[in-house]
XYZ file of C-alpha atoms in Angstrom:
318
model
C 27.661 -31.972 23.237
C 26.204 -29.006 21.142
C 23.916 -30.274 18.775
C 24.744 -28.123 16.080
C 28.378 -28.814 17.037
C 27.713 -32.542 16.602
C 25.805 -31.948 13.354
C 28.979 -29.910 12.504
C 31.427 -32.907 13.126
C 29.809 -35.413 10.726
C 29.291 -33.110 7.959
C 33.045 -31.910 7.942
C 34.269 -35.658 8.608
C 31.656 -37.128 5.535
C 33.175 -34.140 3.197
C 36.778 -34.801 4.305
C 36.005 -39.047 3.313
C 34.523 -37.559 0.182
C 37.516 -35.202 -0.855
C 39.753 -38.124 0.179
C 37.806 -40.747 -2.353
C 38.008 -37.626 -5.341
C 42.113 -37.081 -4.523
C 43.644 -40.396 -4.436
C 42.400 -44.358 -5.408
C 44.591 -45.949 -2.604
C 42.292 -44.850 0.045
C 40.956 -48.372 1.737
C 37.709 -49.451 0.880
C 35.053 -51.992 2.101
C 34.637 -55.443 0.870
C 31.208 -55.302 0.137
C 30.031 -56.709 -3.124
C 30.280 -54.719 -6.471
C 31.305 -51.802 -4.169
C 34.117 -51.005 -6.899
C 35.718 -52.318 -10.109
C 39.096 -52.251 -11.799
C 39.300 -50.634 -14.924
C 43.242 -49.951 -15.774
C 42.951 -46.490 -14.387
C 42.192 -47.057 -10.992
C 39.108 -47.845 -8.913
C 35.359 -46.487 -9.297
C 34.109 -45.458 -6.051
C 30.904 -43.771 -7.124
C 28.802 -46.816 -5.264
C 31.357 -46.404 -2.195
C 30.177 -42.809 -1.769
C 26.685 -43.180 -2.564
C 26.893 -45.898 0.187
C 27.377 -43.076 2.502
C 25.062 -40.529 1.381
C 22.036 -42.630 0.967
C 20.501 -44.912 3.604
C 20.674 -48.347 2.297
C 17.254 -50.635 3.177
C 17.437 -54.345 3.408
C 14.425 -56.774 4.148
C 14.731 -58.128 7.799
C 12.681 -61.188 8.921
C 13.870 -62.641 12.290
C 11.705 -66.074 11.608
C 15.206 -68.177 10.947
C 15.162 -70.835 13.316
C 19.151 -72.660 13.915
C 19.657 -76.156 11.890
C 18.411 -78.013 15.249
C 15.348 -75.867 15.379
C 14.467 -76.841 11.910
C 15.469 -80.668 12.746
C 13.271 -80.752 15.851
C 10.260 -78.984 13.752
C 10.225 -81.347 10.780
C 10.556 -84.631 13.485
C 7.339 -83.346 15.081
C 5.767 -82.694 11.858
C 6.390 -86.108 10.727
C 5.118 -87.957 13.836
C 1.932 -85.562 13.629
C 1.463 -86.380 9.620
C 1.763 -90.355 10.888
C -0.499 -89.955 13.282
C -3.076 -88.428 10.783
C -2.772 -90.727 8.769
C -5.251 -90.841 5.642
C -8.294 -89.809 8.396
C -8.269 -86.208 6.956
C -8.708 -84.991 3.486
C -5.548 -82.989 2.637
C -6.178 -79.381 2.057
C -5.405 -78.121 -1.466
C -6.523 -74.690 -0.552
C -9.371 -72.905 1.059
C -10.854 -69.176 2.664
C -9.043 -67.945 5.145
C -10.474 -65.000 7.600
C -8.332 -62.309 8.675
C -8.596 -60.290 11.491
C -6.746 -57.098 11.289
C -5.166 -55.374 14.193
C -3.875 -51.480 13.766
C -1.469 -50.773 16.679
C -0.785 -46.889 16.198
C 0.387 -44.134 18.552
C -2.403 -41.574 17.634
C -4.279 -41.122 14.772
C -2.871 -40.055 11.509
C -0.955 -42.760 8.808
C 2.338 -40.924 10.440
C 1.780 -42.657 13.530
C 0.400 -46.118 12.118
C -3.310 -45.532 12.283
C -3.005 -46.833 8.611
C -6.524 -46.475 6.389
C -9.518 -48.655 5.577
C -8.000 -48.321 1.927
C -4.692 -49.804 2.711
C -6.134 -52.414 4.690
C -8.244 -53.703 1.728
C -5.104 -53.100 -0.805
C -3.572 -55.746 1.299
C -5.818 -57.905 1.093
C -5.593 -57.711 -2.510
C -1.874 -58.332 -2.293
C -2.142 -61.394 -0.796
C -5.022 -62.856 -2.778
C -3.140 -62.491 -5.822
C -0.233 -64.335 -4.043
C -1.851 -66.969 -2.876
C -4.781 -67.399 -5.658
C -3.115 -69.282 -8.021
C -2.747 -72.215 -5.151
C -6.174 -72.566 -4.495
C -6.157 -69.801 -0.975
C -7.962 -66.901 -0.604
C -8.364 -64.684 2.687
C -11.486 -62.535 3.811
C -11.383 -59.476 5.988
C -13.186 -60.352 8.995
C -12.724 -57.509 11.231
C -10.384 -54.655 11.333
C -10.059 -53.020 15.002
C -7.393 -50.150 15.865
C -5.680 -49.563 18.994
C -3.456 -46.612 20.296
C -0.724 -47.833 22.729
C 2.232 -46.624 22.574
C 4.307 -49.743 24.309
C 2.584 -52.162 21.746
C 3.413 -49.726 18.632
C 7.138 -50.734 19.094
C 6.440 -54.011 20.583
C 9.832 -56.199 19.057
C 10.132 -59.520 18.436
C 9.689 -61.748 21.523
C 9.080 -58.917 23.685
C 6.752 -58.866 26.763
C 4.527 -56.050 24.752
C 4.457 -58.549 21.711
C 2.933 -61.117 24.130
C 0.575 -58.572 25.618
C -0.619 -57.389 22.642
C -1.242 -60.748 21.150
C -2.694 -62.077 24.275
C -5.772 -59.051 24.311
C -6.180 -58.594 20.635
C -5.814 -62.057 19.046
C -9.376 -63.892 17.482
C -10.328 -67.073 16.096
C -8.785 -70.241 15.742
C -5.657 -72.386 14.339
C -6.966 -71.576 10.750
C -7.465 -68.167 11.142
C -4.895 -65.570 10.614
C -4.457 -62.324 13.082
C -2.174 -59.428 11.319
C -0.901 -57.089 13.641
C 0.330 -53.775 11.959
C 2.795 -51.351 14.036
C 6.275 -49.830 14.142
C 8.829 -52.330 15.710
C 11.990 -50.916 14.945
C 15.262 -52.369 14.823
C 14.937 -52.322 10.821
C 12.611 -54.873 11.403
C 9.958 -55.200 8.378
C 7.525 -58.281 9.655
C 7.931 -61.949 11.455
C 5.270 -64.813 12.089
C 4.679 -68.056 13.393
C 5.265 -71.647 12.228
C 1.823 -73.626 12.083
C 3.663 -76.571 14.850
C 3.751 -73.266 17.330
C 0.176 -72.931 17.367
C -0.627 -75.412 19.919
C 1.491 -74.918 22.583
C 1.134 -71.124 22.528
C -2.103 -70.518 20.554
C -2.917 -67.013 21.966
C 1.078 -66.037 20.387
C -0.240 -67.230 16.550
C -0.071 -64.486 13.944
C 1.696 -62.411 11.432
C 3.670 -58.753 12.564
C 4.349 -56.271 9.826
C 6.214 -52.513 9.971
C 2.755 -50.563 8.863
C 4.869 -48.661 6.161
C 5.343 -51.772 4.572
C 1.614 -51.963 3.691
C 0.671 -50.880 0.237
C 1.459 -47.130 -0.211
C 2.886 -47.418 3.459
C 6.267 -45.624 2.296
C 9.019 -48.220 3.138
C 9.948 -47.919 -0.418
C 11.130 -50.595 -1.572
C 8.916 -52.290 0.308
C 5.897 -50.761 0.590
C 3.618 -52.697 -2.047
C 2.237 -54.783 0.114
C 4.527 -58.155 -0.063
C 6.311 -57.691 3.147
C 2.832 -59.412 4.380
C 3.353 -62.343 1.871
C 6.463 -63.043 2.912
C 5.554 -63.569 6.877
C 2.006 -65.464 5.420
C 4.189 -67.954 4.000
C 5.830 -68.472 7.201
C 2.800 -68.899 8.761
C 1.811 -71.247 6.062
C 5.279 -73.233 6.909
C 7.838 -72.566 5.048
C 10.996 -71.065 5.798
C 12.923 -68.927 3.806
C 14.812 -70.164 0.488
C 18.407 -69.575 1.700
C 17.155 -71.446 5.030
C 20.075 -73.925 5.443
C 22.534 -71.894 3.174
C 23.429 -74.326 -0.074
C 22.789 -77.200 1.513
C 20.132 -79.526 -0.017
C 18.600 -81.973 2.198
C 16.781 -82.505 5.781
C 20.036 -83.284 7.866
C 21.765 -80.587 6.212
C 19.834 -77.855 6.073
C 17.792 -76.118 2.733
C 14.149 -74.807 3.224
C 12.892 -78.314 1.890
C 11.366 -77.811 -0.873
C 12.748 -79.656 -3.846
C 11.748 -76.913 -6.328
C 13.409 -73.988 -4.747
C 16.923 -73.916 -6.028
C 19.799 -74.024 -3.391
C 20.580 -70.078 -2.081
C 23.817 -69.496 0.163
C 21.994 -66.370 1.787
C 19.297 -63.873 1.342
C 19.201 -62.085 -1.949
C 18.735 -57.887 -1.824
C 17.452 -55.897 -4.425
C 16.543 -57.983 -7.254
C 19.779 -59.690 -8.573
C 18.387 -61.845 -11.416
C 21.021 -64.160 -12.835
C 22.759 -64.399 -9.231
C 24.112 -68.018 -8.477
C 25.215 -68.471 -4.946
C 25.514 -71.767 -5.181
C 27.262 -72.750 -8.642
C 28.165 -76.384 -7.859
C 23.810 -76.855 -7.402
C 21.303 -76.585 -10.045
C 19.453 -73.775 -10.898
C 19.939 -70.119 -10.300
C 19.006 -68.323 -6.786
C 15.239 -67.923 -6.764
C 15.487 -64.078 -6.178
C 11.589 -63.626 -7.284
C 10.134 -65.869 -5.242
C 8.469 -64.210 -2.350
C 10.045 -66.148 0.625
C 13.860 -64.427 -0.271
C 14.545 -61.269 0.829
C 14.400 -58.825 -2.475
C 12.422 -56.007 -2.753
C 8.792 -55.947 -3.461
C 8.488 -55.467 -7.232
C 10.858 -58.207 -7.731
C 9.067 -61.238 -5.973
C 5.938 -62.225 -7.434
C 5.900 -66.315 -7.037
C 5.435 -69.218 -4.745
C 6.323 -72.587 -6.470
C 4.846 -75.893 -6.426
C 6.736 -77.470 -4.205
C 6.117 -74.526 -1.439
C 2.283 -75.002 -2.226
C 2.669 -78.491 -1.398
C 4.179 -77.860 1.875
C 1.768 -74.861 2.800
C -0.995 -77.989 1.944
C 0.613 -80.379 4.420
C 1.503 -77.816 7.193
C -2.240 -76.370 7.160
C -3.728 -79.874 7.121
C -1.627 -80.679 10.047
C -1.451 -78.297 12.213
C -4.340 -75.462 11.333
C -6.944 -77.410 9.446
C -10.246 -77.705 11.890
C -8.029 -77.150 14.788
């Protein structure tokens, strides 16, 4: 079909829909939360119209294991902790070397070739987030690879496996970060500490290049996608893992001081309480939720304890 004809058809359809909203309040609307309100004079469709006109961006991270997978990982964790016993001192912080791999499809930031200053800014963001809990990150090296296939590598894809197998450096306690453009709305993903031993070459964190500081992927361009994914790499689940359940057999993020949350939060809905029968408001400012970068700024003490235990069990000296 002629491209101009398609564009005209889409524009006419959108105009017709907007006109319908302006003429009558009986037009069906979506069930999106907070889209419309009753005020005695009909419905206010301004937010619905805005949703049609503007692209809606939401954080997407595929690191969300099933309840069965969580039980398996936690069972393995308990066994490994028991094996270790008191032979190794618990790591309560330390310095982590970072190998940064820039995957691009050509020169220039538009092609994923992020600048050294953006990488340095990303390192500062990581250090600011983890320093209160005793962890610091040192940039060991940066390498740049032009590869159109790796540049769009998806989660669990052959391209991801090939990329990591070729580029990964260091041992279990070294962090490898890959910046690229995976598509599918994904901002990034990571491997858990327990995944290192069976597949050491796949260990690491992948982030959308535009999520680095000043990367342009608003509202996720302040560097906290990497913070979120490194949280997974250190052993944390999402704050909404398991929904409102708060125990190991029924779900939850297995951290006692992060309040229960039925599902991910977007934007910055401070005061949201999606599990009203359980204590506490949703932890929307926690790095392991899905809120905007400007909204998330903290880990909890319980998360720090879990990160220490996971790092000691699976990464320290391995």
